[in-house]
Short mmCIF file of C-alpha atoms and ligand atoms in Angstrom, two decimals:
data_model
loop_
_atom_site.label_atom_id
_atom_site.label_comp_id
_atom_site.label_asym_id
_atom_site.label_seq_id
_atom_site.Cartn_x
_atom_site.Cartn_y
_atom_site.Cartn_z
CA UNK B 144 0.00 0.00 0.00
CA UNK B 145 1.27 3.52 -0.76
CA UNK B 146 -0.22 6.78 0.46
CA UNK B 147 0.16 10.55 0.08
CA UNK B 148 -1.46 13.74 1.29
CA UNK B 149 -1.65 17.18 -0.32
CA UNK B 150 -3.39 20.47 0.37
CA UNK B 151 -4.29 23.50 -1.73
CA UNK B 152 -5.55 27.00 -0.89
CA UNK B 153 -8.86 28.77 -1.34
CA UNK B 154 -8.93 32.07 -3.21
CA UNK B 155 -10.61 35.43 -3.34
CA UNK B 156 -10.99 37.41 -6.53
CA UNK B 157 -9.93 40.99 -5.71
CA UNK B 158 -11.13 42.39 -9.04
CA UNK B 159 -12.45 41.13 -12.35
CA UNK B 160 -14.79 38.18 -11.69
CA UNK B 161 -17.15 37.53 -14.59
CA UNK B 162 -15.16 39.89 -16.86
CA UNK B 163 -12.41 37.25 -16.73
CA UNK B 164 -14.74 34.81 -18.51
CA UNK B 165 -14.68 37.30 -21.44
CA UNK B 166 -10.87 37.38 -21.50
CA UNK B 167 -10.52 40.56 -19.43
CA UNK B 168 -7.78 40.46 -16.76
CA UNK B 169 -8.64 39.59 -13.15
CA UNK B 170 -6.68 39.94 -9.93
CA UNK B 171 -6.82 36.91 -7.67
CA UNK B 172 -5.25 36.00 -4.36
CA UNK B 173 -4.76 32.64 -2.64
CA UNK B 174 -5.81 32.79 1.02
CA UNK B 175 -4.90 30.97 4.22
CA UNK B 176 -7.71 28.36 4.18
CA UNK B 177 -7.00 24.99 2.62
CA UNK B 178 -8.57 21.79 1.30
CA UNK B 179 -6.67 18.59 2.17
CA UNK B 180 -6.85 15.28 0.35
CA UNK B 181 -5.40 12.00 1.60
CA UNK B 182 -5.01 9.09 -0.82
CA UNK B 183 -3.94 5.49 -0.38
CA UNK B 184 -3.92 2.53 -2.72
CA UNK B 185 -6.02 -0.51 -1.76
CA UNK B 186 -6.60 -4.08 -2.93
CA UNK B 187 -9.14 -4.81 -5.67
CA UNK B 188 -10.47 -2.13 -8.00
CA UNK B 189 -12.88 -0.21 -5.78
CA UNK B 190 -12.29 3.53 -5.40
CA UNK B 191 -13.99 5.15 -2.41
CA UNK B 192 -14.12 8.91 -2.21
CA UNK B 193 -15.21 10.31 1.16
CA UNK B 194 -15.89 13.93 2.08
CA UNK B 195 -15.67 14.68 5.81
CA UNK B 196 -17.57 17.96 5.40
CA UNK B 197 -20.45 16.47 3.37
CA UNK B 198 -20.32 13.15 5.25
CA UNK B 199 -20.84 11.45 1.90
CA UNK B 200 -19.07 8.65 0.07
CA UNK B 201 -18.95 7.98 -3.69
CA UNK B 202 -17.85 4.55 -4.95
CA UNK B 203 -16.58 3.86 -8.42
CA UNK B 204 -13.84 2.10 -10.34
CA UNK B 205 -11.19 3.63 -12.54
CA UNK B 206 -12.71 1.86 -15.52
CA UNK B 207 -14.78 4.48 -17.43
CA UNK B 208 -18.11 2.67 -17.45
CA UNK B 209 -18.20 1.75 -13.78
CA UNK B 210 -19.66 4.42 -11.61
CA UNK B 211 -21.13 2.35 -8.80
CA UNK B 212 -23.26 5.10 -7.30
CA UNK B 213 -24.77 6.30 -10.57
CA UNK B 214 -25.23 9.86 -11.81
CA UNK B 215 -28.56 10.20 -10.02
CA UNK B 216 -27.19 9.28 -6.61
CA UNK B 217 -27.25 11.65 -3.68
CA UNK B 218 -23.47 11.68 -3.91
CA UNK B 219 -23.43 13.55 -7.17
CA UNK B 220 -21.56 16.45 -5.54
CA UNK B 221 -18.53 14.15 -5.37
CA UNK B 222 -18.84 12.70 -8.85
CA UNK B 223 -16.99 15.50 -10.72
CA UNK B 224 -13.82 14.40 -8.93
CA UNK B 225 -13.99 11.06 -10.72
CA UNK B 226 -12.44 12.81 -13.71
CA UNK B 227 -9.45 13.81 -11.58
CA UNK B 228 -8.93 10.30 -10.21
CA UNK B 229 -9.31 8.70 -13.63
CA UNK B 230 -6.98 11.15 -15.40
CA UNK B 231 -4.15 10.83 -12.85
CA UNK B 232 -4.52 7.02 -12.72
CA UNK B 233 -4.40 6.93 -16.53
CA UNK B 234 -1.18 8.99 -16.56
CA UNK B 235 0.31 6.61 -13.96
CA UNK B 236 -0.95 3.46 -15.71
CA UNK B 237 -2.82 2.41 -12.55
CA UNK B 238 -6.17 0.59 -12.47
CA UNK B 239 -6.42 -0.75 -8.90
CA UNK B 240 -8.28 0.40 -5.80
CA UNK B 241 -7.97 3.71 -3.98
CA UNK B 242 -9.17 5.35 -0.78
CA UNK B 243 -9.53 9.11 -1.08
CA UNK B 244 -10.54 11.37 1.81
CA UNK B 245 -11.35 15.06 1.42
CA UNK B 246 -11.12 17.40 4.39
CA UNK B 247 -11.73 21.08 3.73
CA UNK B 248 -11.69 24.31 5.74
CA UNK B 249 -13.26 26.13 2.77
CA UNK B 250 -17.01 26.78 2.71
CA UNK B 251 -18.49 25.38 -0.51
CA UNK B 252 -20.70 27.22 -3.04
CA UNK B 253 -19.46 30.50 -1.56
CA UNK B 254 -17.11 31.91 -4.22
CA UNK B 255 -13.91 30.90 -2.43
CA UNK B 256 -12.80 28.26 -4.92
CA UNK B 257 -13.50 25.24 -2.72
CA UNK B 258 -14.07 22.78 -5.60
CA UNK B 259 -10.89 23.89 -7.39
CA UNK B 260 -8.82 23.54 -4.20
CA UNK B 261 -10.16 19.99 -3.76
CA UNK B 262 -9.45 19.10 -7.40
CA UNK B 263 -5.92 20.52 -7.17
CA UNK B 264 -5.07 18.83 -3.85
CA UNK B 265 -6.51 15.55 -5.16
CA UNK B 266 -4.48 15.61 -8.40
CA UNK B 267 -1.27 16.26 -6.45
CA UNK B 268 -1.92 13.61 -3.78
CA UNK B 269 -2.89 11.00 -6.38
CA UNK B 270 0.16 11.76 -8.53
CA UNK B 271 2.49 11.33 -5.57
CA UNK B 272 0.72 8.21 -4.31
CA UNK B 273 0.87 6.59 -7.76
CA UNK B 274 4.52 7.53 -8.29
CA UNK B 275 4.34 10.21 -10.99
CA UNK B 276 5.63 13.77 -10.81
CA UNK B 277 3.08 16.32 -11.94
CA UNK B 278 4.02 19.98 -12.51
CA UNK B 279 1.85 22.76 -11.04
CA UNK B 280 0.63 23.45 -14.55
CA UNK B 281 -0.41 19.80 -15.08
CA UNK B 282 -2.14 19.73 -11.67
CA UNK B 283 -4.05 22.91 -12.50
CA UNK B 284 -5.12 21.53 -15.90
CA UNK B 285 -6.31 18.22 -14.43
CA UNK B 286 -8.35 20.09 -11.80
CA UNK B 287 -9.83 22.26 -14.57
CA UNK B 288 -11.60 19.13 -15.87
CA UNK B 289 -13.55 18.67 -12.63
CA UNK B 290 -14.23 22.43 -12.60
CA UNK B 291 -15.83 22.09 -16.02
CA UNK B 292 -18.11 19.36 -14.71
CA UNK B 293 -19.16 21.56 -11.81
CA UNK B 294 -19.36 25.04 -13.34
CA UNK B 295 -19.85 24.62 -17.12
CA UNK B 296 -17.24 26.84 -18.82
CA UNK B 297 -15.16 28.41 -16.07
CA UNK B 298 -12.25 30.73 -16.88
CA UNK B 299 -9.75 28.47 -15.08
CA UNK B 300 -8.76 31.18 -12.59
CA UNK B 301 -9.71 29.10 -9.51
CA UNK B 302 -7.64 25.99 -10.31
CA UNK B 303 -4.70 28.14 -11.42
CA UNK B 304 -4.43 30.19 -8.22
CA UNK B 305 -5.01 27.14 -6.04
CA UNK B 306 -2.13 25.37 -7.76
CA UNK B 307 0.36 28.29 -7.75
CA UNK B 308 -0.71 30.34 -4.68
CA UNK B 309 0.23 34.02 -4.22
CA UNK B 310 -1.28 37.11 -5.82
CA UNK B 311 -1.57 37.06 -9.60
CA UNK B 312 -3.15 38.88 -12.50
CA UNK B 313 -4.73 36.36 -14.85
CA UNK B 314 -6.07 36.52 -18.38
CA UNK B 315 -7.81 33.42 -19.74
CA UNK B 316 -6.15 33.29 -23.17
CA UNK B 317 -2.75 34.56 -22.05
CA UNK B 318 -1.86 33.10 -18.66
CA UNK B 319 -0.81 34.87 -15.48
CA UNK B 320 1.78 37.15 -13.89
CA UNK B 321 2.63 37.32 -10.16
CA UNK B 322 1.97 40.76 -8.63
CA UNK B 323 4.33 42.17 -6.00
CA UNK B 324 3.15 44.86 -3.64
CA UNK B 325 4.77 46.67 -0.70
CA UNK B 326 1.26 46.86 0.81
CA UNK B 327 -0.13 44.10 3.03
CA UNK B 328 -3.60 43.04 1.88
CA UNK B 329 -5.81 42.42 4.92
CA UNK B 330 -9.32 41.24 4.27
CA UNK B 331 -12.45 40.34 6.17
CA UNK B 332 -14.63 37.82 4.36
CA UNK B 333 -18.36 38.11 5.04
CA UNK B 334 -20.39 35.00 4.28
CA UNK B 335 -23.99 35.64 3.33
CA UNK B 336 -24.87 31.96 3.78
CA UNK B 337 -26.91 32.21 0.55
CA UNK B 338 -26.01 29.26 -1.71
CA UNK B 339 -25.74 29.83 -5.41
CA UNK B 340 -24.30 28.18 -8.48
CA UNK B 341 -21.40 29.74 -10.36
CA UNK B 342 -22.74 28.34 -13.65
CA UNK B 343 -26.09 30.11 -13.14
CA UNK B 344 -24.44 33.44 -12.31
CA UNK B 345 -22.17 33.19 -15.37
CA UNK B 346 -25.27 32.46 -17.50
CA UNK B 347 -26.99 35.54 -16.03
CA UNK B 348 -24.13 37.77 -17.18
CA UNK B 349 -24.20 36.12 -20.63
CA UNK B 350 -27.91 36.96 -20.81
CA UNK B 351 -27.30 40.64 -19.91
CA UNK B 352 -24.48 40.89 -22.49
CA UNK B 353 -26.68 39.26 -25.15
CA UNK B 354 -29.65 41.53 -24.46
CA UNK B 355 -27.59 44.72 -24.15
CA UNK B 356 -24.36 44.03 -26.06
CA UNK B 357 -22.98 47.59 -26.17
CA UNK B 358 -23.59 48.36 -22.50
CA UNK B 359 -22.65 44.83 -21.42
CA UNK B 360 -19.33 44.86 -23.33
CA UNK B 361 -18.52 48.33 -22.02
CA UNK B 362 -19.07 47.20 -18.44
CA UNK B 363 -16.82 44.16 -18.98
CA UNK B 364 -14.03 46.31 -20.54
CA UNK B 365 -14.43 48.81 -17.74
CA UNK B 366 -13.89 46.03 -15.17
CA UNK B 367 -10.82 44.93 -17.15
CA UNK B 368 -9.38 48.49 -16.98
CA UNK B 369 -10.23 48.60 -13.29
CA UNK B 370 -8.10 45.47 -12.74
CA UNK B 371 -5.15 47.09 -14.54
CA UNK B 372 -5.47 50.19 -12.33
CA UNK B 373 -5.73 48.04 -9.21
CA UNK B 374 -2.51 46.21 -10.11
CA UNK B 375 -0.78 49.59 -10.59
CA UNK B 376 -2.10 50.88 -7.27
CA UNK B 377 -0.92 47.71 -5.51
CA UNK B 378 2.55 47.93 -7.05
CA UNK B 379 2.76 51.54 -5.88
CA UNK B 380 1.57 50.55 -2.38
CA UNK B 381 -1.49 52.85 -2.64
CA UNK B 382 -3.82 50.75 -0.52
CA UNK B 383 -6.55 53.44 -0.14
CA UNK B 384 -6.76 53.63 -3.90
CA UNK B 385 -7.03 49.82 -4.09
CA UNK B 386 -9.95 50.03 -1.64
CA UNK B 387 -11.81 52.58 -3.76
CA UNK B 388 -11.30 50.45 -6.88
CA UNK B 389 -12.65 47.36 -5.09
CA UNK B 390 -15.87 49.20 -4.18
CA UNK B 391 -16.18 50.53 -7.72
CA UNK B 392 -15.83 46.95 -8.98
CA UNK B 393 -18.75 45.92 -6.76
CA UNK B 394 -21.09 48.43 -8.37
CA UNK B 395 -19.92 47.58 -11.89
CA UNK B 396 -20.46 43.85 -11.44
CA UNK B 397 -23.72 44.66 -9.67
CA UNK B 398 -24.82 46.41 -12.88
CA UNK B 399 -24.29 43.10 -14.70
CA UNK B 400 -26.98 41.59 -12.47
CA UNK B 401 -25.05 39.26 -10.17
CA UNK B 402 -25.19 40.93 -6.77
CA UNK B 403 -27.74 40.05 -4.11
CA UNK B 404 -29.38 42.13 -1.35
CA UNK B 405 -27.46 40.11 1.26
CA UNK B 406 -24.16 41.08 -0.43
CA UNK B 407 -25.08 44.74 -0.84
CA UNK B 408 -26.05 44.93 2.85
CA UNK B 409 -22.64 43.59 3.90
CA UNK B 410 -20.84 45.95 1.51
CA UNK B 411 -22.67 48.98 2.97
CA UNK B 412 -22.13 47.76 6.54
CA UNK B 413 -18.37 47.34 5.93
CA UNK B 414 -17.95 50.73 4.27
CA UNK B 415 -19.99 52.33 7.07
CA UNK B 416 -17.57 50.80 9.60
CA UNK B 417 -14.55 52.31 7.85
CA UNK B 418 -13.44 49.57 5.40
CA UNK B 419 -11.12 50.90 2.67
CA UNK B 420 -13.25 49.09 0.09
CA UNK B 421 -15.78 46.27 -0.17
CA UNK B 422 -17.23 44.06 -2.88
CA UNK B 423 -18.71 40.68 -3.68
CA UNK B 424 -16.11 38.06 -4.54
CA UNK B 425 -16.50 35.14 -6.92
CA UNK B 426 -19.69 34.56 -8.84
CA UNK B 427 -22.03 36.67 -6.64
CA UNK B 428 -25.76 35.97 -6.25
CA UNK B 429 -24.99 35.16 -2.57
CA UNK B 430 -21.80 33.49 -1.40
CA UNK B 431 -19.14 35.81 -0.01
CA UNK B 432 -18.01 39.42 0.00
CA UNK B 433 -14.66 40.90 0.97
CA UNK B 434 -13.79 44.07 2.84
CA UNK B 435 -10.30 45.56 2.58
CA UNK B 436 -9.23 46.70 6.05
CA UNK B 437 -6.31 48.15 7.97
CA UNK B 438 -5.48 47.61 11.65
CA UNK B 439 -7.52 50.68 12.63
CA UNK B 440 -10.87 49.55 11.17
CA UNK B 441 -10.45 45.75 11.19
CA UNK B 442 -12.39 45.02 14.43
CA UNK B 443 -15.18 47.48 13.61
CA UNK B 444 -15.68 46.00 10.13
CA UNK B 445 -15.74 42.46 11.52
CA UNK B 446 -18.40 43.49 14.08
CA UNK B 447 -20.43 45.39 11.47
CA UNK B 448 -20.62 42.26 9.29
CA UNK B 449 -21.47 40.04 12.24
CA UNK B 450 -24.22 42.46 13.32
CA UNK B 451 -25.91 41.61 10.00
CA UNK B 452 -26.28 38.08 11.42
CA UNK B 453 -23.65 36.31 9.30
CA UNK B 454 -20.19 34.81 9.79
CA UNK B 455 -17.06 36.85 9.17
CA UNK B 456 -13.48 35.59 9.00
CA UNK B 457 -10.17 37.38 8.52
CA UNK B 458 -8.09 36.30 5.51
CA UNK B 459 -4.52 36.88 4.43
CA UNK B 460 -2.44 36.08 1.38
CA UNK B 461 -1.13 32.52 1.11
CA UNK B 462 2.07 32.40 -0.93
CA UNK B 463 1.93 28.60 -0.82
CA UNK B 464 -0.05 26.94 -3.55
CA UNK B 465 -0.50 23.19 -3.67
CA UNK B 466 1.88 21.34 -1.35
CA UNK B 467 2.48 17.85 0.03
CA UNK B 468 1.61 17.57 3.71
C1 MEV J 24 -15.60 32.23 -10.16
O1 MEV J 24 -14.69 32.11 -9.06
C2 MEV J 24 -15.34 33.48 -10.93
C3 MEV J 24 -16.16 33.71 -12.17
O2 MEV J 24 -15.50 34.77 -12.90
C4 MEV J 24 -16.30 32.49 -13.06
C5 MEV J 24 -15.00 32.07 -13.72
O3 MEV J 24 -14.02 32.81 -13.74
O4 MEV J 24 -15.00 30.95 -14.24
C6 MEV J 24 -17.56 34.21 -11.84
#
C-alpha cells in the first residue's frame, strides 16, 4: 500500500470576476484556508471517495463505465472528482483500488474556490501516491476538468491560483503574472450563507451581455481596466486607492446583475464601519463578499458584518499553492 497527502488554498478574486470569462484580466489571491486530500492505494479495484464535510461517500472504479453510485445518486456532488482520479490514474498506468478522503476548511458554493482547491489537492496527492511527478501546470489543468463538470465553462482562474498560490493577475487566453506589492492586503470575508451556483451566475451575465451588447461589453471592458489600475495601485503601495477600486468593482459587477441584497447589505455595513473598500467576490448571487481593512478599522468591520447576522473571517495572502503535507 502507498499513500500521500496534499493540500491547496482557497482564493478570493480581488477584481475582475465575470469579466475574466470574457478574457478581461482579473486579480486573484490565494488565502490561508485549505482543502486537504489524503489518498492510499487498496486491494481490488474499488475507489472510495469520502468527504468529511459532506459526510458522503462515492464509490466507483477507474474503468470508465463503472460508476457504482450512478449519476442520479445523492453523492453527485462528489462525482466531478472522478475525472481527476481517472486522469491521474491513466497517466500513472494504474487501475487498482484507492481510498480518497477530502477534508476542507473552505465553505463550498461561496465563491472561495472550494471545488478547485479539492481538485488541485486531489491531483497532487494522487500523482504522488501513484509515483508520478506532476508539474503545477499539469495539476491545475487536471483540476480544470472537474471544474468544467461543476461550473460549465469556467475561466480556469480558480484551479490556477489554487495550484500556484500568491497574488496574480490572470487573463484566460494569455496566462498569469505574479503581482508584487509593498502593501499588506488584509481582508475580512463576510459569508452571506446564501447558496448559489457559479454556472447560473455566469449564465446571467451572458444573458445581460446578449440583451444589451454595447452596455454589457462596455461594463466588462471597464472592469478589465479597473483590474489594470488596481494592479498599478498595488505595485505603488497605494492601498486606499485599491480600496476605492474594489468598491467601484462591486457596483460595476452589480450592474451586470449578479449581486444580491445580502451582499449589498454587507458591503454597505463594511464601508460604514470604515473599510477601505468592499465588494462581492466570486460569482455573486450570494456566497461571499470581501472588505479591505487596515489595523484601525479591522475590528469594527468584523463586528459590522457580524451584526448583519452572518459569519465573518479574517483572511490573508497565502504564498503557498498546492503542497504535500
Ligand atoms: C468564479 O470564481 C469566478 C467567475 O469569474 C467564473 C470564472 O471565472 O470561471 C464568476
